[in-house]
The first five atom37 places (N, CA, C, CB, O) and aatype in JSON, in Angstrom:
{
  "aatype": [20, 20, 20, 20, 20, 20, 20, 20, 20, 20, 20, 20, 20, 20, 20, 20, 20, 20, 20, 20, 20, 20, 20, 20, 20, 20, 20, 20, 20, 20, 20, 20, 20, 20, 20, 20, 20, 20, 20, 20, 20, 20, 20, 20, 20, 20, 20, 20, 20, 20, 20, 20, 20, 20, 20, 20, 20, 20, 20, 20, 20, 20, 20, 20, 20, 20, 20, 20, 20, 20, 20, 20, 20, 20, 20, 20, 20, 20, 20, 20, 20, 20, 20, 20],
  "atom_mask": [
    [1, 1, 1, 1, 1],
    [1, 1, 1, 1, 1],
    [1, 1, 1, 1, 1],
    [1, 1, 1, 1, 1],
    [1, 1, 1, 1, 1],
    [1, 1, 1, 1, 1],
    [1, 1, 1, 1, 1],
    [1, 1, 1, 1, 1],
    [1, 1, 1, 1, 1],
    [1, 1, 1, 1, 1],
    [1, 1, 1, 1, 1],
    [1, 1, 1, 1, 1],
    [1, 1, 1, 1, 1],
    [1, 1, 1, 1, 1],
    [1, 1, 1, 1, 1],
    [1, 1, 1, 1, 1],
    [1, 1, 1, 1, 1],
    [1, 1, 1, 1, 1],
    [1, 1, 1, 1, 1],
    [1, 1, 1, 1, 1],
    [1, 1, 1, 1, 1],
    [1, 1, 1, 1, 1],
    [1, 1, 1, 1, 1],
    [1, 1, 1, 1, 1],
    [1, 1, 1, 1, 1],
    [1, 1, 1, 1, 1],
    [1, 1, 1, 1, 1],
    [1, 1, 1, 1, 1],
    [1, 1, 1, 1, 1],
    [1, 1, 1, 1, 1],
    [1, 1, 1, 1, 1],
    [1, 1, 1, 1, 1],
    [1, 1, 1, 1, 1],
    [1, 1, 1, 1, 1],
    [1, 1, 1, 1, 1],
    [1, 1, 1, 1, 1],
    [1, 1, 1, 1, 1],
    [1, 1, 1, 1, 1],
    [1, 1, 1, 1, 1],
    [1, 1, 1, 1, 1],
    [1, 1, 1, 1, 1],
    [1, 1, 1, 1, 1],
    [1, 1, 1, 1, 1],
    [1, 1, 1, 1, 1],
    [1, 1, 1, 1, 1],
    [1, 1, 1, 1, 1],
    [1, 1, 1, 1, 1],
    [1, 1, 1, 1, 1],
    [1, 1, 1, 1, 1],
    [1, 1, 1, 1, 1],
    [1, 1, 1, 1, 1],
    [1, 1, 1, 1, 1],
    [1, 1, 1, 1, 1],
    [1, 1, 1, 1, 1],
    [1, 1, 1, 1, 1],
    [1, 1, 1, 1, 1],
    [1, 1, 1, 1, 1],
    [1, 1, 1, 1, 1],
    [1, 1, 1, 1, 1],
    [1, 1, 1, 1, 1],
    [1, 1, 1, 1, 1],
    [1, 1, 1, 1, 1],
    [1, 1, 1, 1, 1],
    [1, 1, 1, 1, 1],
    [1, 1, 1, 1, 1],
    [1, 1, 1, 1, 1],
    [1, 1, 1, 1, 1],
    [1, 1, 1, 1, 1],
    [1, 1, 1, 1, 1],
    [1, 1, 1, 1, 1],
    [1, 1, 1, 1, 1],
    [1, 1, 1, 1, 1],
    [1, 1, 1, 1, 1],
    [1, 1, 1, 1, 1],
    [1, 1, 1, 1, 1],
    [1, 1, 1, 1, 1],
    [1, 1, 1, 1, 1],
    [1, 1, 1, 1, 1],
    [1, 1, 1, 1, 1],
    [1, 1, 1, 1, 1],
    [1, 1, 1, 1, 1],
    [1, 1, 1, 1, 1],
    [1, 1, 1, 1, 1],
    [1, 1, 1, 1, 1]
  ],
  "atom_positions": [
    [[60.24, 57.41, 122.21], [60.19, 58.28, 123.42], [58.7, 58.77, 123.6], [61.21, 59.56, 123.28], [58.09, 59.34, 122.7]],
    [[58.28, 58.53, 124.59], [56.93, 58.91, 125.23], [57.12, 60.56, 125.6], [56.6, 57.88, 126.75], [58.15, 60.98, 126.13]],
    [[56.19, 61.25, 125.3], [56.04, 62.63, 125.76], [55.29, 62.58, 127.31], [55.09, 63.49, 124.59], [54.51, 61.74, 127.75]],
    [[55.78, 63.66, 127.87], [55.46, 63.78, 129.25], [54.0, 64.37, 129.32], [56.53, 64.69, 130.0], [53.64, 65.35, 128.66]],
    [[53.26, 63.71, 130.14], [51.82, 64.28, 130.3], [51.73, 65.72, 130.66], [51.07, 63.54, 131.37], [50.72, 66.35, 130.36]],
    [[52.67, 66.23, 131.24], [52.5, 67.53, 131.85], [52.95, 68.72, 130.7], [53.45, 67.59, 133.29], [52.64, 69.91, 130.77]],
    [[53.66, 68.18, 129.77], [54.14, 68.86, 128.76], [53.08, 69.17, 127.57], [55.28, 68.13, 128.32], [52.76, 68.2, 126.88]],
    [[52.63, 70.16, 127.35], [51.56, 70.35, 125.98], [52.19, 70.58, 124.71], [50.58, 71.63, 126.09], [53.17, 71.31, 124.62]],
    [[51.73, 70.06, 123.83], [52.18, 70.29, 122.43], [51.28, 70.89, 121.55], [52.56, 69.14, 121.84], [50.08, 70.85, 121.82]],
    [[51.7, 71.47, 120.47], [50.76, 72.12, 119.48], [49.66, 71.04, 119.05], [51.62, 72.67, 118.13], [48.57, 71.46, 118.68]],
    [[49.91, 69.63, 119.09], [49.19, 68.66, 118.74], [48.02, 68.37, 119.83], [50.08, 67.58, 118.5], [46.87, 68.09, 119.48]],
    [[48.34, 68.44, 120.88], [47.51, 68.32, 122.04], [46.66, 69.66, 122.39], [48.44, 67.92, 123.22], [45.53, 69.61, 122.87]],
    [[47.2, 70.63, 122.15], [46.58, 71.97, 122.42], [47.03, 73.18, 121.38], [46.99, 72.39, 123.92], [47.87, 74.05, 121.59]],
    [[46.17, 72.95, 120.13], [46.52, 73.93, 119.02], [46.24, 75.28, 119.69], [45.61, 73.7, 117.59], [45.41, 75.48, 120.58]],
    [[47.17, 76.31, 119.03], [46.77, 77.87, 119.39], [45.4, 78.05, 118.74], [47.91, 79.1, 118.73], [44.87, 77.37, 117.87]],
    [[44.93, 79.16, 119.39], [43.57, 79.5, 118.89], [43.74, 80.34, 117.75], [42.69, 80.19, 119.93], [44.55, 81.26, 117.83]],
    [[42.98, 80.12, 116.51], [43.25, 80.51, 115.42], [43.0, 82.07, 115.52], [42.52, 79.75, 114.44], [42.19, 82.48, 116.35]],
    [[43.64, 82.89, 114.76], [43.7, 84.21, 114.71], [43.41, 84.55, 113.15], [45.08, 84.7, 115.28], [43.71, 83.82, 112.22]],
    [[42.71, 85.91, 113.04], [42.62, 86.45, 111.63], [43.8, 86.79, 111.22], [41.76, 87.56, 111.44], [44.66, 87.06, 112.06]],
    [[44.1, 86.85, 109.76], [45.39, 87.12, 109.21], [45.92, 88.46, 109.61], [45.33, 87.02, 107.75], [47.13, 88.51, 109.79]],
    [[45.19, 89.61, 109.79], [45.68, 90.73, 110.09], [46.06, 90.72, 111.66], [44.73, 91.76, 109.65], [46.51, 91.74, 112.17]],
    [[45.89, 89.66, 112.34], [46.38, 89.67, 113.76], [47.77, 88.56, 113.84], [44.99, 89.15, 114.84], [48.37, 88.31, 114.88]],
    [[48.03, 88.09, 112.75], [49.42, 87.1, 112.65], [50.63, 87.89, 113.33], [49.91, 86.74, 110.9], [51.37, 87.31, 114.12]],
    [[50.75, 88.9, 113.09], [51.84, 89.81, 113.29], [51.99, 89.75, 115.03], [51.46, 91.44, 112.59], [53.13, 89.84, 115.49]],
    [[51.15, 89.63, 115.69], [50.95, 89.72, 117.21], [50.85, 88.43, 117.83], [49.71, 90.49, 117.59], [50.5, 88.25, 119.0]],
    [[51.17, 87.48, 116.98], [50.95, 85.93, 117.47], [52.12, 85.61, 118.65], [51.16, 84.74, 116.02], [51.81, 84.73, 119.46]],
    [[53.29, 86.19, 118.8], [54.15, 85.79, 119.55], [54.64, 87.01, 120.3], [55.08, 85.06, 118.84], [54.32, 88.07, 119.79]],
    [[55.36, 87.07, 121.41], [55.91, 88.36, 121.96], [57.03, 88.9, 121.23], [56.35, 88.19, 123.34], [57.33, 90.09, 121.3]],
    [[57.71, 88.0, 120.46], [58.79, 88.52, 119.83], [58.32, 89.49, 118.56], [59.69, 87.33, 119.41], [59.09, 90.32, 118.07]],
    [[57.32, 89.33, 118.23], [56.86, 90.29, 117.33], [55.99, 91.26, 117.61], [56.42, 89.79, 116.44], [55.6, 92.04, 116.74]],
    [[55.5, 91.32, 119.08], [54.93, 92.35, 119.34], [55.48, 93.87, 119.97], [54.16, 91.82, 119.99], [54.92, 94.59, 120.79]],
    [[56.77, 94.06, 119.27], [57.48, 95.15, 119.66], [56.8, 96.66, 118.95], [59.04, 94.82, 119.21], [56.6, 96.7, 117.74]],
    [[56.57, 97.55, 119.63], [56.12, 98.64, 119.27], [57.08, 99.41, 118.24], [55.84, 99.33, 120.42], [56.58, 100.22, 117.46]],
    [[58.32, 99.17, 118.24], [59.46, 99.95, 117.63], [59.79, 99.32, 116.31], [60.75, 99.97, 118.56], [60.26, 99.93, 115.35]],
    [[59.47, 97.95, 116.35], [59.77, 97.4, 114.83], [59.08, 98.13, 113.66], [59.31, 95.88, 114.69], [59.8, 98.09, 112.66]],
    [[58.14, 98.66, 113.51], [57.55, 99.27, 112.26], [58.43, 100.55, 112.28], [55.8, 99.57, 112.3], [58.94, 100.84, 111.19]],
    [[58.71, 101.37, 113.31], [59.67, 102.52, 113.18], [61.0, 102.3, 112.54], [59.95, 103.05, 114.47], [61.59, 102.95, 111.68]],
    [[61.32, 101.24, 113.14], [62.74, 101.0, 112.78], [62.53, 100.47, 111.3], [63.58, 99.88, 113.85], [63.39, 101.01, 110.6]],
    [[61.88, 99.78, 110.68], [61.67, 99.29, 109.13], [61.43, 100.86, 108.53], [60.09, 98.02, 108.83], [62.16, 101.23, 107.61]],
    [[60.44, 101.74, 109.05], [60.6, 102.94, 108.23], [61.94, 103.77, 108.18], [59.61, 103.82, 108.64], [62.41, 104.31, 107.18]],
    [[62.48, 103.76, 109.47], [63.86, 104.6, 109.46], [65.03, 103.83, 108.41], [64.52, 104.67, 111.2], [65.88, 104.38, 107.71]],
    [[64.8, 102.71, 108.55], [65.74, 101.81, 107.61], [65.48, 101.98, 106.18], [65.57, 100.29, 107.89], [66.38, 102.22, 105.39]],
    [[64.15, 101.85, 105.83], [63.85, 102.17, 104.59], [64.34, 103.59, 103.88], [62.52, 102.05, 104.61], [64.86, 103.67, 102.77]],
    [[64.03, 104.73, 104.8], [64.35, 105.97, 104.56], [65.72, 105.97, 104.37], [63.93, 106.83, 105.51], [66.19, 106.32, 103.28]],
    [[66.32, 105.68, 105.14], [67.87, 105.57, 105.31], [68.53, 104.99, 103.79], [68.24, 104.39, 106.71], [69.34, 105.52, 103.03]],
    [[67.9, 103.83, 103.72], [68.41, 103.03, 102.31], [67.9, 103.94, 101.01], [67.62, 101.27, 102.18], [68.77, 104.08, 100.15]],
    [[66.79, 104.49, 100.77], [66.35, 105.43, 99.71], [67.21, 106.56, 99.73], [64.93, 105.88, 99.87], [67.75, 106.79, 98.65]],
    [[67.5, 107.43, 100.81], [68.36, 108.27, 100.7], [70.02, 107.9, 100.36], [68.14, 108.88, 101.81], [70.71, 108.65, 99.66]],
    [[70.44, 106.9, 100.84], [71.68, 106.61, 100.38], [71.71, 106.18, 98.77], [72.2, 105.52, 101.28], [72.77, 106.38, 98.17]],
    [[70.82, 105.72, 98.2], [70.75, 105.31, 96.95], [70.46, 106.61, 96.07], [69.72, 104.18, 96.83], [71.03, 106.77, 95.0]],
    [[69.66, 107.41, 96.49], [69.59, 108.82, 95.85], [71.0, 109.62, 95.9], [68.43, 109.73, 96.65], [71.38, 110.31, 94.95]],
    [[71.75, 109.47, 97.1], [73.07, 110.07, 97.14], [74.17, 109.52, 96.16], [73.55, 109.94, 98.5], [74.92, 110.24, 95.51]],
    [[74.17, 108.32, 96.15], [74.92, 107.64, 95.14], [74.66, 107.7, 93.63], [74.84, 106.42, 95.47], [75.52, 107.44, 92.79]],
    [[73.46, 108.05, 93.36], [72.96, 108.4, 92.08], [73.29, 109.83, 91.69], [71.5, 108.19, 92.05], [73.68, 110.18, 90.57]],
    [[73.12, 110.55, 92.67], [73.58, 111.95, 92.54], [75.13, 112.13, 92.49], [73.02, 112.76, 93.71], [75.57, 112.94, 91.67]],
    [[75.78, 111.62, 93.08], [77.35, 111.55, 92.83], [77.69, 111.05, 91.46], [78.08, 110.56, 93.87], [78.43, 111.67, 90.7]],
    [[77.03, 109.77, 91.14], [77.45, 109.29, 89.73], [77.13, 110.36, 88.76], [76.71, 107.95, 89.27], [77.95, 110.8, 87.96]],
    [[75.9, 110.76, 88.86], [75.33, 111.79, 87.75], [76.29, 113.05, 87.75], [73.67, 112.3, 88.11], [76.6, 113.59, 86.69]],
    [[76.71, 113.48, 88.87], [77.77, 114.59, 88.83], [79.08, 114.24, 88.08], [78.16, 114.98, 90.27], [79.56, 114.97, 87.22]],
    [[79.6, 113.11, 88.47], [80.94, 112.63, 88.11], [80.7, 112.38, 86.64], [81.48, 111.3, 88.97], [81.55, 112.82, 85.87]],
    [[79.83, 111.83, 86.21], [79.55, 111.53, 84.82], [79.37, 112.78, 83.87], [78.29, 110.69, 84.78], [79.74, 112.78, 82.7]],
    [[78.81, 113.79, 84.47], [78.71, 115.19, 83.83], [80.0, 115.57, 83.68], [77.93, 116.26, 84.62], [80.1, 116.32, 82.7]],
    [[81.0, 115.38, 84.23], [82.27, 116.13, 84.61], [83.32, 115.39, 83.54], [82.73, 115.94, 86.41], [84.39, 115.92, 83.26]],
    [[82.9, 114.12, 82.99], [83.9, 113.56, 81.99], [84.04, 114.28, 80.7], [83.55, 112.18, 81.64], [83.11, 114.54, 79.95]],
    [[85.43, 114.62, 80.49], [85.42, 115.33, 79.24], [85.24, 114.38, 78.24], [86.62, 116.14, 78.98], [85.38, 113.17, 78.42]],
    [[84.85, 115.1, 76.83], [84.52, 114.36, 75.79], [83.06, 114.26, 75.62], [85.11, 113.13, 75.92], [82.7, 114.01, 74.47]],
    [[82.16, 114.41, 76.5], [80.7, 114.14, 76.14], [80.14, 115.23, 75.48], [79.84, 113.86, 77.32], [80.0, 116.24, 76.16]],
    [[79.82, 115.28, 74.38], [79.04, 116.59, 73.77], [77.92, 117.11, 74.36], [78.58, 116.38, 72.49], [76.89, 116.51, 74.68]],
    [[78.21, 118.44, 74.49], [76.95, 119.26, 75.16], [76.05, 119.53, 73.96], [77.4, 120.8, 75.95], [76.33, 119.61, 72.77]],
    [[74.77, 119.65, 74.69], [73.57, 120.14, 74.0], [73.94, 121.57, 73.23], [72.33, 120.31, 75.12], [74.77, 122.36, 73.71]],
    [[73.23, 121.81, 72.0], [73.4, 123.02, 71.51], [71.93, 123.7, 71.67], [73.97, 122.93, 70.04], [70.9, 123.12, 72.01]],
    [[72.09, 125.06, 71.36], [70.84, 125.81, 71.38], [70.03, 125.69, 70.17], [71.09, 127.2, 71.6], [68.92, 126.23, 70.22]],
    [[70.38, 125.01, 68.97], [69.79, 124.84, 67.65], [68.77, 123.91, 68.12], [70.77, 124.3, 66.42], [69.06, 123.05, 68.95]],
    [[67.5, 124.04, 67.6], [66.59, 123.36, 67.71], [66.47, 122.08, 66.87], [65.71, 124.12, 67.6], [65.82, 121.11, 67.26]],
    [[67.15, 122.11, 65.68], [67.46, 120.96, 64.86], [68.15, 119.96, 65.28], [68.03, 121.26, 63.88], [67.93, 118.83, 64.86]],
    [[69.2, 120.26, 66.27], [70.06, 119.49, 66.9], [69.57, 118.31, 67.74], [70.76, 120.29, 67.61], [68.92, 118.55, 68.76]],
    [[69.84, 117.05, 67.38], [69.22, 116.12, 68.25], [69.81, 115.96, 69.69], [69.26, 114.87, 67.6], [69.29, 115.25, 70.56]],
    [[70.86, 116.65, 69.84], [71.34, 116.42, 71.22], [70.75, 117.44, 72.19], [72.88, 116.49, 71.27], [70.99, 117.42, 73.4]],
    [[69.9, 118.4, 71.53], [69.22, 119.51, 72.45], [67.84, 118.66, 73.18], [68.65, 121.06, 71.34], [66.95, 117.97, 72.68]],
    [[68.09, 119.0, 74.35], [67.16, 118.14, 75.14], [65.53, 118.65, 75.05], [67.71, 118.19, 76.72], [64.61, 118.04, 75.59]],
    [[65.41, 119.79, 74.32], [64.28, 120.39, 74.09], [63.59, 119.92, 72.99], [64.45, 121.62, 74.0], [62.36, 119.96, 72.86]],
    [[64.71, 119.32, 71.9], [64.21, 118.87, 70.62], [63.11, 117.91, 70.65], [65.23, 118.3, 69.89], [63.13, 116.95, 71.42]],
    [[62.14, 118.12, 69.83], [60.99, 117.24, 69.73], [61.16, 116.5, 68.38], [59.6, 118.05, 69.83], [61.46, 117.12, 67.36]],
    [[60.94, 115.15, 68.39], [60.9, 114.36, 67.2], [59.52, 114.46, 66.57], [61.27, 112.89, 67.51], [59.26, 113.85, 65.53]]
  ]
}
């Protein structure tokens, strides 16, 4: 199949080379001003969700019966202030 002469391709007319830091603005689809804001909000939401899940798991784990409580005795290895 022969390409039409009115239709330009990348081989016939390559795009102007851009520096690396300008590549995100190469196409109109990537030039949206709200994309970085959306990524920032999405990342903050995911981090908040992970922290909330970790908090709930930690609280529930602390409520499990049978887990020994640390003592005030400094010689007890269950004491969090005990130094090795």
